[in-house]
C-alpha positions as semicolon CSV with decimal commas, in nm:
position;residue;x (nm);y (nm);z (nm)
1;M;-0,179;-2,093;-4,688
2;D;0,100;-1,878;-4,842
3;L;-0,095;-1,847;-5,198
4;R;-0,418;-1,690;-5,306
5;T;-0,533;-1,819;-5,659
6;F;-0,761;-1,636;-5,907
7;K;-0,881;-1,827;-6,204
8;S;-0,788;-1,612;-6,487
9;H;-0,916;-1,604;-6,856
10;N;-0,694;-1,841;-7,028
11;A;-0,439;-1,800;-6,764
12;T;-0,395;-1,820;-6,367
13;R;-0,372;-1,541;-6,147
14;T;-0,189;-1,612;-5,830
15;C;-0,149;-1,368;-5,553
16;L;0,095;-1,419;-5,265
17;L;-0,014;-1,389;-4,903
18;A;-0,050;-1,033;-4,861
19;K;-0,425;0,326;-4,694
20;R;-0,142;0,479;-4,649
21;S;0,247;0,521;-4,659
22;P;0,457;0,447;-4,382
23;T;0,488;0,673;-4,082
24;T;0,635;0,994;-4,225
25;T;1,018;1,029;-4,153
26;Q;1,134;1,309;-3,942
27;S;1,301;1,573;-4,127
28;K;1,623;1,716;-3,993
29;S;1,446;2,056;-3,945
30;A;1,182;1,894;-3,721
31;K;1,112;2,150;-3,447
32;W;0,908;2,134;-3,136
33;V;0,725;2,404;-2,913
34;L;0,588;2,361;-2,567
35;H;0,222;2,461;-2,561
36;S;0,211;2,671;-2,230
37;N;-0,094;2,850;-2,091
38;E;-0,013;3,146;-2,309
39;K;-0,183;3,139;-2,650
40;Q;0,046;3,035;-2,924
41;S;-0,045;3,028;-3,299
42;V;-0,046;2,677;-3,423
43;A;0,053;2,637;-3,790
44;T;-0,202;2,499;-4,027
45;E;0,040;2,223;-4,135
46;D;0,156;2,117;-3,776
47;S;0,235;1,765;-3,718
48;C;0,395;1,561;-3,439
49;A;0,746;1,551;-3,509
50;C;0,774;1,210;-3,356
51;C;0,477;1,018;-3,506
52;G;0,481;1,220;-3,823
53;I;0,094;1,240;-3,840
54;A;-0,026;1,583;-3,961
55;G;-0,330;1,752;-3,834
56;V;-0,401;1,493;-3,547
57;D;-0,616;1,592;-3,271
58;D;-0,409;1,857;-3,112
59;N;-0,579;1,866;-2,766
60;K;-0,497;1,479;-2,715
61;L;-0,113;1,534;-2,809
62;K;-0,060;1,666;-2,449
63;G;0,025;2,009;-2,581
64;W;0,334;1,908;-2,808
65;Y;0,357;2,053;-3,157
66;R;0,584;2,073;-3,441
67;L;0,628;2,441;-3,545
68;P;0,878;2,612;-3,764
69;S;0,975;2,862;-3,496
70;C;1,041;2,634;-3,186
71;E;1,381;2,495;-3,221
72;I;1,515;2,711;-2,938
73;L;1,257;2,596;-2,698
74;W;1,302;2,243;-2,785
75;R;1,689;2,255;-2,737
76;S;1,636;2,439;-2,415
77;M;1,442;2,158;-2,257
78;S;1,597;1,887;-2,054
79;E;1,664;1,557;-2,199
80;G;1,404;1,397;-1,962
81;S;1,137;1,653;-2,085
82;Q;1,210;1,578;-2,430
83;A;1,208;1,198;-2,380
84;S;0,876;1,237;-2,202
85;A;0,710;1,446;-2,483
86;Q;0,822;1,171;-2,750
87;N;0,690;0,905;-2,533
88;E;0,358;1,083;-2,512
89;C;0,342;1,124;-2,883
90;K;0,425;0,755;-2,953
91;K;0,159;0,655;-2,725
92;R;-0,090;0,872;-2,892
93;A;0,039;0,751;-3,238
94;A;-0,019;0,381;-3,132
95;E;-0,376;0,470;-3,017
96;L;-0,461;0,639;-3,348
97;R;-0,319;0,339;-3,538
98;D;-0,527;0,100;-3,336
99;E;-0,843;0,314;-3,402
100;I;-0,787;0,277;-3,776
101;L;-0,672;-0,083;-3,751
102;F;-0,980;-0,214;-3,538
103;K;-1,237;-0,019;-3,742
104;Q;-1,483;-0,269;-3,928
105;P;-1,398;-0,216;-4,307
106;E;-1,710;-0,124;-4,529
107;S;-1,635;-0,420;-4,764
108;R;-1,352;-0,669;-4,871
109;C;-1,080;-0,544;-5,066
110;E;-1,203;-0,747;-5,373
111;G;-1,520;-0,525;-5,400
112;D;-1,808;-0,604;-5,629
113;C;-1,830;-0,750;-5,971
114;P;-1,817;-0,469;-6,206
115;I;-2,103;-0,620;-6,410
116;C;-2,369;-0,744;-6,174
117;C;-2,247;-0,516;-5,895
118;L;-2,275;-0,803;-5,626
119;P;-1,987;-0,868;-5,381
120;L;-1,744;-1,104;-5,552
121;P;-1,745;-1,462;-5,417
122;M;-1,488;-1,547;-5,146
123;D;-1,399;-1,857;-5,322
124;F;-1,146;-1,743;-5,586
125;E;-1,222;-2,034;-5,796
126;K;-1,563;-1,868;-5,857
127;V;-1,401;-1,555;-6,026
128;T;-1,228;-1,474;-6,336
129;A;-0,947;-1,221;-6,377
130;M;-0,959;-1,055;-6,716
131;A;-0,603;-0,977;-6,856
132;C;-0,737;-0,734;-7,133
133;C;-0,875;-0,485;-6,875
134;C;-0,743;-0,620;-6,527
135;K;-1,106;-0,653;-6,408
136;I;-1,217;-0,929;-6,198
137;I;-1,556;-1,047;-6,265
138;C;-1,787;-1,335;-6,111
139;N;-1,808;-1,672;-6,290
140;G;-2,188;-1,610;-6,328
141;C;-2,125;-1,287;-6,547
142;D;-1,842;-1,479;-6,735
143;V;-2,049;-1,784;-6,825
144;A;-2,352;-1,567;-6,907
145;N;-2,137;-1,386;-7,157
146;K;-2,000;-1,697;-7,304
147;I;-2,342;-1,833;-7,360
148;H;-2,457;-1,496;-7,516
149;E;-2,154;-1,516;-7,743
150;I;-2,242;-1,862;-7,854
151;R;-2,614;-1,804;-7,928
152;D;-2,507;-1,501;-8,133
153;G;-2,278;-1,722;-8,344
154;N;-1,946;-1,533;-8,249
155;L;-1,644;-1,716;-8,329
156;K;-1,426;-1,493;-8,112
157;E;-1,501;-1,466;-7,750
158;N;-1,497;-1,098;-7,603
159;C;-1,453;-0,980;-7,253
160;A;-1,776;-0,943;-7,066
161;F;-1,651;-0,610;-6,951
162;C;-1,443;-0,421;-7,211
163;R;-1,587;-0,624;-7,495
164;Q;-1,233;-0,666;-7,635
165;T;-1,084;-1,011;-7,745
166;P;-0,906;-1,136;-7,436
167;P;-0,504;-1,220;-7,468
168;L;-0,446;-1,589;-7,522
169;T;-0,077;-1,647;-7,492
170;D;0,174;-1,554;-7,199
171;E;0,337;-1,303;-7,431
172;E;0,001;-1,135;-7,505
173;I;-0,113;-1,141;-7,131
174;E;0,220;-0,972;-7,022
175;A;0,193;-0,705;-7,304
176;S;-0,162;-0,636;-7,199
177;Y;-0,040;-0,575;-6,841
178;L;0,231;-0,356;-6,964
179;K;-0,012;-0,151;-7,159
180;R;-0,238;-0,108;-6,850
181;M;0,074;-0,019;-6,646
182;E;0,131;0,286;-6,853
183;V;-0,205;0,439;-6,726
184;N;-0,092;0,337;-6,371
185;D;-0,340;0,060;-6,326
186;P;-0,251;-0,089;-5,979
187;V;-0,392;-0,431;-6,066
188;A;-0,167;-0,450;-6,368
189;F;0,124;-0,392;-6,150
190;C;0,014;-0,645;-5,883
191;Q;-0,034;-0,899;-6,187
192;M;0,315;-0,835;-6,324
193;G;0,461;-0,880;-5,968
194;K;0,291;-1,206;-5,956
195;L;0,418;-1,318;-6,282
196;R;0,785;-1,212;-6,187
197;Y;0,736;-1,401;-5,838
198;E;0,634;-1,721;-6,015
199;E;0,935;-1,693;-6,234
200;G;1,167;-1,661;-5,923
201;N;1,254;-1,300;-5,999
202;Y;1,173;-1,177;-5,649
203;S;1,359;-0,828;-5,690
204;D;1,125;-0,731;-5,972
205;A;0,822;-0,881;-5,797
206;F;0,903;-0,681;-5,490
207;D;0,939;-0,340;-5,699
208;Y;0,615;-0,406;-5,902
209;S;0,426;-0,508;-5,579
210;S;0,547;-0,196;-5,417
211;K;0,438;0,031;-5,696
212;A;0,097;-0,146;-5,685
213;A;0,065;-0,090;-5,323
214;E;0,172;0,290;-5,364
215;L;-0,124;0,310;-5,615
216;G;-0,367;0,159;-5,361
217;D;-0,371;-0,196;-5,442
218;I;-0,466;-0,374;-5,119
219;V;-0,366;-0,722;-5,212
220;S;-0,016;-0,598;-5,290
221;H;0,040;-0,496;-4,933
222;Y;-0,042;-0,860;-4,847
223;N;0,204;-0,985;-5,100
224;L;0,472;-0,736;-4,969
225;S;0,409;-0,857;-4,624
226;I;0,508;-1,213;-4,719
227;M;0,806;-1,116;-4,911
228;C;0,945;-0,907;-4,624
229;R;0,882;-1,197;-4,386
230;K;1,050;-1,448;-4,622
231;A;1,341;-1,204;-4,736
232;Q;1,229;-1,250;-5,101
233;G;1,348;-0,958;-5,312
234;V;1,423;-0,757;-4,988
235;E;1,604;-0,793;-4,668
236;K;1,398;-0,972;-4,400
237;D;1,215;-0,720;-4,200
238;M;0,937;-0,824;-3,968
239;K;0,837;-0,470;-3,896
240;K;0,769;-0,381;-4,250
241;S;0,600;-0,726;-4,291
242;I;0,357;-0,653;-3,995
243;F;0,304;-0,303;-4,137
244;H;0,206;-0,417;-4,475
245;L;-0,015;-0,688;-4,314
246;E;-0,207;-0,426;-4,111
247;E;-0,231;-0,201;-4,426
248;A;-0,385;-0,499;-4,607
249;A;-0,624;-0,560;-4,312
250;I;-0,741;-0,213;-4,295
251;G;-0,817;-0,239;-4,656
252;G;-1,042;-0,530;-4,618
253;E;-0,810;-0,837;-4,706
254;L;-0,937;-1,132;-4,510
255;N;-0,641;-1,351;-4,512
256;A;-0,424;-1,037;-4,367
257;R;-0,692;-0,997;-4,096
258;A;-0,675;-1,360;-4,015
259;N;-0,308;-1,385;-4,008
260;L;-0,294;-1,080;-3,768
261;G;-0,530;-1,259;-3,542
262;C;-0,302;-1,563;-3,531
263;T;-0,001;-1,360;-3,476
264;E;-0,173;-1,181;-3,173
265;W;-0,307;-1,500;-3,024
266;K;0,041;-1,667;-3,040
267;S;0,189;-1,360;-2,871
268;G;-0,055;-1,378;-2,587
269;R;-0,244;-1,058;-2,688
270;Y;-0,582;-1,246;-2,685
271;E;-0,807;-0,955;-2,674
272;R;-0,660;-0,795;-2,984
273;A;-0,662;-1,135;-3,157
274;V;-1,033;-1,182;-3,083
275;K;-1,106;-0,829;-3,228
276;H;-0,926;-0,940;-3,561
277;Y;-1,126;-1,262;-3,562
278;L;-1,456;-1,086;-3,516
279;I;-1,380;-0,831;-3,788
280;A;-1,283;-1,100;-4,040
281;A;-1,570;-1,330;-3,930
282;K;-1,821;-1,055;-3,999
283;M;-1,687;-1,003;-4,336
284;G;-1,742;-1,370;-4,423
285;D;-1,418;-1,542;-4,330
286;D;-1,498;-1,907;-4,240
287;G;-1,162;-1,966;-4,073
288;S;-1,201;-1,685;-3,817
289;L;-1,547;-1,789;-3,734
290;K;-1,420;-2,123;-3,659
291;N;-1,148;-1,972;-3,455
292;L;-1,435;-1,782;-3,252
293;K;-1,616;-2,095;-3,191
294;E;-1,313;-2,251;-3,038
295;I;-1,228;-1,940;-2,829
296;Y;-1,598;-1,895;-2,728
297;G;-1,567;-2,128;-2,416
298;T;-1,256;-1,938;-2,280
299;G;-1,450;-1,614;-2,216
300;Y;-1,248;-1,397;-2,438
301;V;-1,572;-1,372;-2,662
302;S;-1,902;-1,248;-2,522
303;K;-2,215;-1,410;-2,622
304;E;-2,342;-1,087;-2,792
305;D;-2,029;-1,054;-2,992
306;F;-2,038;-1,407;-3,098
307;A;-2,400;-1,395;-3,213
308;A;-2,333;-1,077;-3,404
309;A;-2,043;-1,238;-3,567
310;L;-2,254;-1,526;-3,679
311;R;-2,538;-1,311;-3,812
312;E;-2,309;-1,080;-4,005
313;H;-2,096;-1,372;-4,136
314;Q;-2,418;-1,522;-4,277
315;A;-2,536;-1,205;-4,439
316;A;-2,189;-1,154;-4,599
317;V;-2,201;-1,520;-4,744
318;D;-2,557;-1,465;-4,862
319;A;-2,475;-1,135;-5,025
320;T;-2,236;-1,315;-5,278
321;K;-2,509;-1,552;-5,387
322;S;-2,738;-1,517;-5,693
323;P;-2,931;-1,752;-5,934
324;Q;-2,708;-1,657;-6,217
325;R;-2,388;-1,761;-6,014
326;E;-2,558;-2,089;-5,916
327;E;-2,647;-2,155;-6,288
328;A;-2,284;-2,080;-6,371
329;E;-2,151;-2,329;-6,117
330;K;-2,359;-2,606;-6,250
331;Y;-2,267;-2,525;-6,603
332;L;-1,896;-2,531;-6,523
333;E;-1,928;-2,848;-6,324
334;F;-2,098;-3,000;-6,632
335;A;-1,834;-2,869;-6,864
336;S;-1,562;-3,013;-6,650
337;K;-1,721;-3,353;-6,642
338;E;-1,752;-3,355;-7,021
339;A;-1,391;-3,258;-7,077
340;A;-1,284;-3,537;-6,864
């Protein structure tokens, strides 16, 4: 359960269990102002000095703002008033976070096959990661390309996406990733982090995964959550682990969403757990749908929500199917038997 594996072209891509950067740290010059009945000008770049979120819904922040000219007012307030203001901001920050966390993602983080434009299969044995261009394509397109190359009499097999000859050796694959890293390809950084992790070099694996996450790679957030939890390449930090797990779930990573559901259920926060399971099930996660079936009798899942999850789960699974992919599956099964 700690590993996700992508079948790669002449190699294996293994991803560890794995929006936005962590909450902005307060600067020493952070200043506050009490929004009284008198009209006060609010700076265009105002943000809550407690939660660090810029431009949030001012009216719902209970009138507390961070402004360049309010240090005197803030210092003149009693400690109780200051603490009350900070608590209100923390409460609102948590509400805003939950609104984002429990919003149904538009799609899974893996996205669509760049060739046939259908959602990638959820079974990672049915996709191929190309080391030459760092694209992940479905086996249907990969096999179709191989058959096309054979019919044309090409001795060298070319990538179905970039049409380049894929690297074969480990050295060539790593060199290809390094080349892609020069143009800040997040998948290349993620892949390099995976290679270093498999070598046991957790420090470099953490650095590469951090850079990939910074560039927007959702799977790397998932990887970082595992490394933070297991103290691999970094000190054990459960808060950071949960943060990265949430970021991955927000980005559409099904394993992260399901893990959050398990964590919430074990902590006794059943309603939050069910929300996570519903989101994951609607995106096609079999494990979350199974959990909902078991929970259904407890009353934590309504009949309407469960029915909707069943419908959307089936729709998500059906969206990944195509005649070409079915033919590829038969072809690979036949090739496997012949090789044996």
